[in-house]
Amino acid sequence: MGQIDRRGFLLTSAAAALAGPALAQGGAEDHKLRALLDAMYEENLAASPEMATRLGLDKGARAAAKSQLDSESLADLAGDRARNAGQLRRLEQIDGAKLSPRSRSDWETVLFTARTNAEGARFDYGDAFGSGPYVLSQLSGAYQDKPDFLGTQHQIETAADADAYLSRLEAFATVMDQESERVRRDVDRGAVPPDFIIAKALTQMRGLKTAPADSPLVRSVADRAKAKGLAGDWEARAAALYSGKVVPALDRQIALMDGLRAKATHEAGVWRLPEGEAYYRHALRNMTTTTLSADEIHELGLETARSLSARADVLLKGQGYTKGTVGERIAALFKEEKYHYANTDAAKERLIADLNKYVEGIRPKLPAYFGQLPQAPVEVRRVPKFIEAGAPGGYYNRPALDGSRPGIYWINLRDTAENPTWTLKTLTYHEAIPGHHLQRTLQQEGDAPMLRRTAGFPAFAEGWALYTEQLATEMGMYEGDPLGEVGMLQAALFRAARLVVDTGLHAKRWSREKAIGTMVAIDGSPVSSATTEIERYCVRPGQACSYMVGKLTWLRLREKAKTALGPRFDIRQFHDAVLLGGAMPLTVLEGVVDRHVAASKA
């Protein structure tokens, strides 16, 4: 379950070392577009040293990026918006009617993003383009993501790498102060997080403060430098920066957030923010890449939940679970200790080992469903303890473009009761293969422009991953495992519930408590898990709707192709056609499927 980086979202065509053929075959307008995409790529990458690191490009001519973090200053926020506005003007000068079909998909995809970003820029609070209303929350802010970034994305092989880490550690303090300035500006505009969001953020901020020798920020560089045999007292140098720079900046943020308590209310939705109703309409458009209204999405969630519950009811009754609603029976199933791993580190290691078995178990089935398979490996890792309180249950990081880092499926093990055995197959298929890892790695390893290799659209990517949970059923992965299939249905119910509660919070003005109760009733989630999810939707409006809207679109388009092609339909060719071109808005995806059908009939 990924989140779009506000600068990386528009990354487009290839860096010279990774571009492959210099220019795709095509007419003059195709060449003009490709040149523009190349220029946009360079502009966006230059503005995001962290993206250079995530892509494995912080070396050679871009080596300086490895010592830097993305700036969060007000000036750079304005720069992001100005750069997007300039790119939009240049994109609108391209004549779409003169583009080849493949180039037109590229153009439509980038144009959608640039226009959506421009629309979001009108909301002068939160991030640059209206994707998140709060600079600091339990899921946003440098305090929340930089420790994980430094520990998992910043590679240390040489003394220069370790020095670069220390430069970034010092920059961490600067970035926190820049964020604090933006928070004060947003407060003046009336954008204050709800009280429960402030409380959770403060808990996590305070949890980041430890003795220097115990800090993950210090241990990360000290331990890795020692493992590589790098001479120097890296621990002492990191500890001095941590104590002298990072902790004081963190203390200033804590004081700032603590001071907001008096201004905060318990109202959960963005409707209460400046132009809040318009903000949410934009969020839905941005995240689902459709024109569905909040009311339509709300009803879609209720209808989908009813259908899924009917199938779950049959399976549960077959296993002797007959009393109560489907949600109540699933809730009871969550509590059965025989399906829990012990809440110990040793048991959690066994859980990770079992997830790896699920990954290996589905691999032999893939060639019957996919023509092209990813080359980069995927690893299963535990979410770092210091961020697990506010992190989602599972998420995925794509591999580095240069092969220096694998794809990583992170699982949150804060409480093993949230991950009973019957849920884990589905989570693994979603985050690893045939879900996120397969889709995103094929995207990066293809010969498409970097637009297709690095751009991300939640409705496309999350919709795909949710679609593959159901695809795993068709692949026979739940044969003889009815509770595993219940796990798949519960996960789908969970995403159907998201449609209901996200729109409930932000369009129908539900309270946090009503949203939590509704989610528990629909999908049987433990209250602790539902609470974490609802609080996530409060700070990322609309994003939760992308999953089920995307899945239903994938299923509809597959059925459309099957109906049109009849016996000529080949699921491997279909999957290759929709995956190898890269991520795109769902409206653009429809055209890709139509062209695949036409080509298959020829």
CSV table of C-alpha atoms in Angstrom, one decimal, residues 46-256:
chain,number,residue,atom,x,y,z
A,46,ALA,CA,16.6,17.5,-9.5
A,47,ALA,CA,14.0,18.7,-7.0
A,48,SER,CA,13.9,15.4,-5.1
A,49,PRO,CA,17.2,13.9,-3.9
A,50,GLU,CA,15.2,11.4,-1.9
A,51,MET,CA,13.6,10.1,-5.1
A,52,ALA,CA,17.1,9.8,-6.6
A,53,THR,CA,18.0,7.5,-3.7
A,54,ARG,CA,14.8,5.5,-4.0
A,55,LEU,CA,15.4,4.9,-7.7
A,56,GLY,CA,19.1,4.0,-7.1
A,57,LEU,CA,20.3,7.0,-9.0
A,58,ASP,CA,22.2,8.9,-6.3
A,59,LYS,CA,25.6,8.2,-7.8
A,60,GLY,CA,27.8,9.5,-10.6
A,61,ALA,CA,26.5,12.9,-11.7
A,62,ARG,CA,23.8,12.8,-9.0
A,63,ALA,CA,26.1,11.7,-6.2
A,64,ALA,CA,25.4,15.0,-4.3
A,65,ALA,CA,21.8,13.9,-3.9
A,66,LYS,CA,22.9,11.2,-1.4
A,67,SER,CA,23.8,13.9,1.1
A,68,GLN,CA,20.5,15.8,0.8
A,69,LEU,CA,16.9,15.4,1.9
A,70,ASP,CA,13.9,16.9,0.1
A,71,SER,CA,13.3,20.5,1.3
A,72,GLU,CA,10.0,21.3,2.9
A,73,SER,CA,10.3,25.0,3.0
A,74,LEU,CA,7.5,27.4,1.9
A,75,ALA,CA,9.7,28.6,-0.9
A,76,ASP,CA,10.2,25.0,-2.3
A,77,LEU,CA,6.5,24.3,-1.8
A,78,ALA,CA,5.8,27.3,-4.1
A,79,GLY,CA,8.5,26.0,-6.4
A,80,ASP,CA,6.8,22.6,-6.7
A,81,ARG,CA,3.6,24.3,-7.8
A,82,ALA,CA,5.3,26.7,-10.2
A,83,ARG,CA,7.2,23.8,-11.8
A,84,ASN,CA,4.0,21.8,-12.3
A,85,ALA,CA,2.2,24.9,-13.8
A,86,GLY,CA,5.0,25.3,-16.3
A,87,GLN,CA,5.0,21.6,-17.2
A,88,LEU,CA,1.2,21.7,-17.7
A,89,ARG,CA,1.5,24.7,-20.1
A,90,ARG,CA,4.1,22.7,-22.2
A,91,LEU,CA,2.0,19.5,-22.1
A,92,GLU,CA,-1.1,21.4,-23.3
A,93,GLN,CA,0.9,22.6,-26.4
A,94,ILE,CA,1.2,18.9,-27.6
A,95,ASP,CA,-1.3,18.0,-30.3
A,96,GLY,CA,-2.8,14.7,-29.0
A,97,ALA,CA,-4.4,14.0,-32.3
A,98,LYS,CA,-1.0,13.7,-33.9
A,99,LEU,CA,0.4,11.2,-31.4
A,100,SER,CA,0.8,7.4,-31.9
A,101,PRO,CA,-1.5,5.3,-29.6
A,102,ARG,CA,1.3,4.5,-27.2
A,103,SER,CA,2.5,8.1,-27.0
A,104,ARG,CA,-1.0,9.3,-26.6
A,105,SER,CA,-1.4,7.1,-23.5
A,106,ASP,CA,1.9,8.6,-22.1
A,107,TRP,CA,0.6,12.1,-22.8
A,108,GLU,CA,-2.9,11.5,-21.3
A,109,THR,CA,-1.4,10.1,-18.2
A,110,VAL,CA,1.0,12.9,-17.5
A,111,LEU,CA,-1.5,15.5,-18.5
A,112,PHE,CA,-4.0,14.0,-16.0
A,113,THR,CA,-1.5,14.3,-13.2
A,114,ALA,CA,-0.4,17.9,-14.1
A,115,ARG,CA,-4.0,19.1,-14.3
A,116,THR,CA,-5.0,17.3,-11.1
A,117,ASN,CA,-2.0,18.8,-9.3
A,118,ALA,CA,-2.8,22.3,-10.6
A,119,GLU,CA,-6.4,21.9,-9.3
A,120,GLY,CA,-5.1,20.7,-5.9
A,121,ALA,CA,-2.7,23.7,-5.6
A,122,ARG,CA,-5.6,26.0,-5.0
A,123,PHE,CA,-5.9,24.6,-1.5
A,124,ASP,CA,-3.2,26.5,0.2
A,125,TYR,CA,-2.6,24.2,3.1
A,126,GLY,CA,-1.1,20.7,3.6
A,127,ASP,CA,1.0,19.3,0.8
A,128,ALA,CA,1.7,21.0,-2.5
A,129,PHE,CA,-1.2,19.5,-4.5
A,130,GLY,CA,-4.1,18.8,-2.2
A,131,SER,CA,-3.3,15.1,-1.5
A,132,GLY,CA,-2.9,15.5,2.2
A,133,PRO,CA,-4.4,18.3,4.4
A,134,TYR,CA,-1.9,18.2,7.3
A,135,VAL,CA,1.9,18.7,7.2
A,136,LEU,CA,2.2,16.8,10.5
A,137,SER,CA,0.1,13.8,11.6
A,138,GLN,CA,0.6,10.2,12.6
A,139,LEU,CA,1.4,9.4,8.9
A,140,SER,CA,3.0,12.6,7.6
A,141,GLY,CA,6.0,14.6,8.5
A,142,ALA,CA,9.8,14.1,8.5
A,143,TYR,CA,9.7,12.6,12.0
A,144,GLN,CA,7.5,9.8,10.6
A,145,ASP,CA,9.2,8.9,7.3
A,146,LYS,CA,12.9,10.1,7.5
A,147,PRO,CA,14.0,7.4,10.0
A,148,ASP,CA,12.6,4.7,7.9
A,149,PHE,CA,14.0,6.3,4.7
A,150,LEU,CA,17.5,6.6,6.2
A,151,GLY,CA,17.4,3.1,7.6
A,152,THR,CA,15.9,1.3,4.5
A,153,GLN,CA,16.7,3.4,1.5
A,154,HIS,CA,20.0,5.0,2.2
A,155,GLN,CA,22.6,2.4,1.3
A,156,ILE,CA,26.0,2.3,3.1
A,157,GLU,CA,28.9,0.6,1.4
A,158,THR,CA,31.7,3.1,1.8
A,159,ALA,CA,32.9,5.9,4.1
A,160,ALA,CA,31.5,8.4,1.7
A,161,ASP,CA,28.0,6.8,2.0
A,162,ALA,CA,28.3,7.0,5.8
A,163,ASP,CA,29.3,10.6,5.6
A,164,ALA,CA,26.3,11.3,3.4
A,165,TYR,CA,24.1,9.6,6.0
A,166,LEU,CA,25.4,12.1,8.6
A,167,SER,CA,24.7,15.0,6.3
A,168,ARG,CA,21.2,13.8,5.9
A,169,LEU,CA,20.8,13.3,9.6
A,170,GLU,CA,21.8,17.0,10.1
A,171,ALA,CA,19.4,18.0,7.3
A,172,PHE,CA,16.6,16.1,9.1
A,173,ALA,CA,16.6,18.8,11.8
A,174,THR,CA,16.4,21.5,9.2
A,175,VAL,CA,13.4,19.8,7.4
A,176,MET,CA,11.5,19.5,10.7
A,177,ASP,CA,11.9,23.3,11.3
A,178,GLN,CA,10.7,23.9,7.8
A,179,GLU,CA,7.7,21.8,8.4
A,180,SER,CA,7.0,23.6,11.7
A,181,GLU,CA,6.9,26.9,9.7
A,182,ARG,CA,4.4,25.4,7.3
A,183,VAL,CA,2.2,24.1,10.2
A,184,ARG,CA,2.0,27.6,11.7
A,185,ARG,CA,1.0,29.0,8.3
A,186,ASP,CA,-1.7,26.3,7.9
A,187,VAL,CA,-3.0,27.0,11.4
A,188,ASP,CA,-3.5,30.6,10.4
A,189,ARG,CA,-5.5,29.4,7.4
A,190,GLY,CA,-7.7,27.2,9.7
A,191,ALA,CA,-6.2,23.8,8.9
A,192,VAL,CA,-5.7,22.1,12.3
A,193,PRO,CA,-5.7,18.3,12.6
A,194,PRO,CA,-8.4,16.7,14.8
A,195,ASP,CA,-7.5,16.2,18.5
A,196,PHE,CA,-7.0,12.4,18.2
A,197,ILE,CA,-4.6,12.9,15.3
A,198,ILE,CA,-2.5,15.3,17.3
A,199,ALA,CA,-2.5,12.9,20.2
A,200,LYS,CA,-1.3,10.0,18.1
A,201,ALA,CA,1.3,12.1,16.3
A,202,LEU,CA,2.7,13.3,19.7
A,203,THR,CA,2.9,9.8,21.0
A,204,GLN,CA,5.0,8.8,18.0
A,205,MET,CA,7.1,11.9,18.1
A,206,ARG,CA,7.9,11.3,21.8
A,207,GLY,CA,8.7,7.7,21.0
A,208,LEU,CA,11.4,8.8,18.6
A,209,LYS,CA,13.3,10.3,21.5
A,210,THR,CA,15.7,7.9,23.2
A,211,ALA,CA,19.2,7.8,24.5
A,212,PRO,CA,21.5,8.4,21.6
A,213,ALA,CA,23.0,4.9,21.8
A,214,ASP,CA,19.5,3.4,21.5
A,215,SER,CA,18.2,5.6,18.7
A,216,PRO,CA,17.6,3.8,15.4
A,217,LEU,CA,18.9,7.0,13.7
A,218,VAL,CA,22.3,6.4,15.4
A,219,ARG,CA,22.3,2.7,15.4
A,220,SER,CA,21.6,2.5,11.6
A,221,VAL,CA,24.8,4.2,10.5
A,222,ALA,CA,26.9,2.8,13.4
A,223,ASP,CA,26.0,-0.8,12.9
A,224,ARG,CA,26.1,-0.8,9.1
A,225,ALA,CA,29.5,1.0,9.0
A,226,LYS,CA,30.8,-1.5,11.5
A,227,ALA,CA,29.5,-4.4,9.4
A,228,LYS,CA,31.3,-3.0,6.4
A,229,GLY,CA,34.6,-2.4,8.3
A,230,LEU,CA,34.6,1.3,7.8
A,231,ALA,CA,37.1,3.1,9.9
A,232,GLY,CA,35.9,6.0,12.1
A,233,ASP,CA,33.7,6.6,15.2
A,234,TRP,CA,30.4,6.8,13.3
A,235,GLU,CA,28.3,6.2,16.4
A,236,ALA,CA,29.8,9.2,18.2
A,237,ARG,CA,29.4,11.5,15.2
A,238,ALA,CA,25.8,10.4,14.7
A,239,ALA,CA,25.0,10.7,18.4
A,240,ALA,CA,26.3,14.3,18.5
A,241,LEU,CA,24.1,15.2,15.5
A,242,TYR,CA,21.1,13.4,17.0
A,243,SER,CA,21.5,15.1,20.4
A,244,GLY,CA,22.6,18.5,19.2
A,245,LYS,CA,20.4,18.9,16.1
A,246,VAL,CA,17.6,16.4,15.7
A,247,VAL,CA,16.3,16.2,19.2
A,248,PRO,CA,16.0,20.0,19.7
A,249,ALA,CA,14.1,20.3,16.3
A,250,LEU,CA,11.9,17.4,17.3
A,251,ASP,CA,11.2,19.1,20.7
A,252,ARG,CA,10.2,22.3,18.9
A,253,GLN,CA,7.7,20.3,16.8
A,254,ILE,CA,6.4,18.5,19.9
A,255,ALA,CA,5.8,21.9,21.6
A,256,LEU,CA,4.1,23.2,18.4
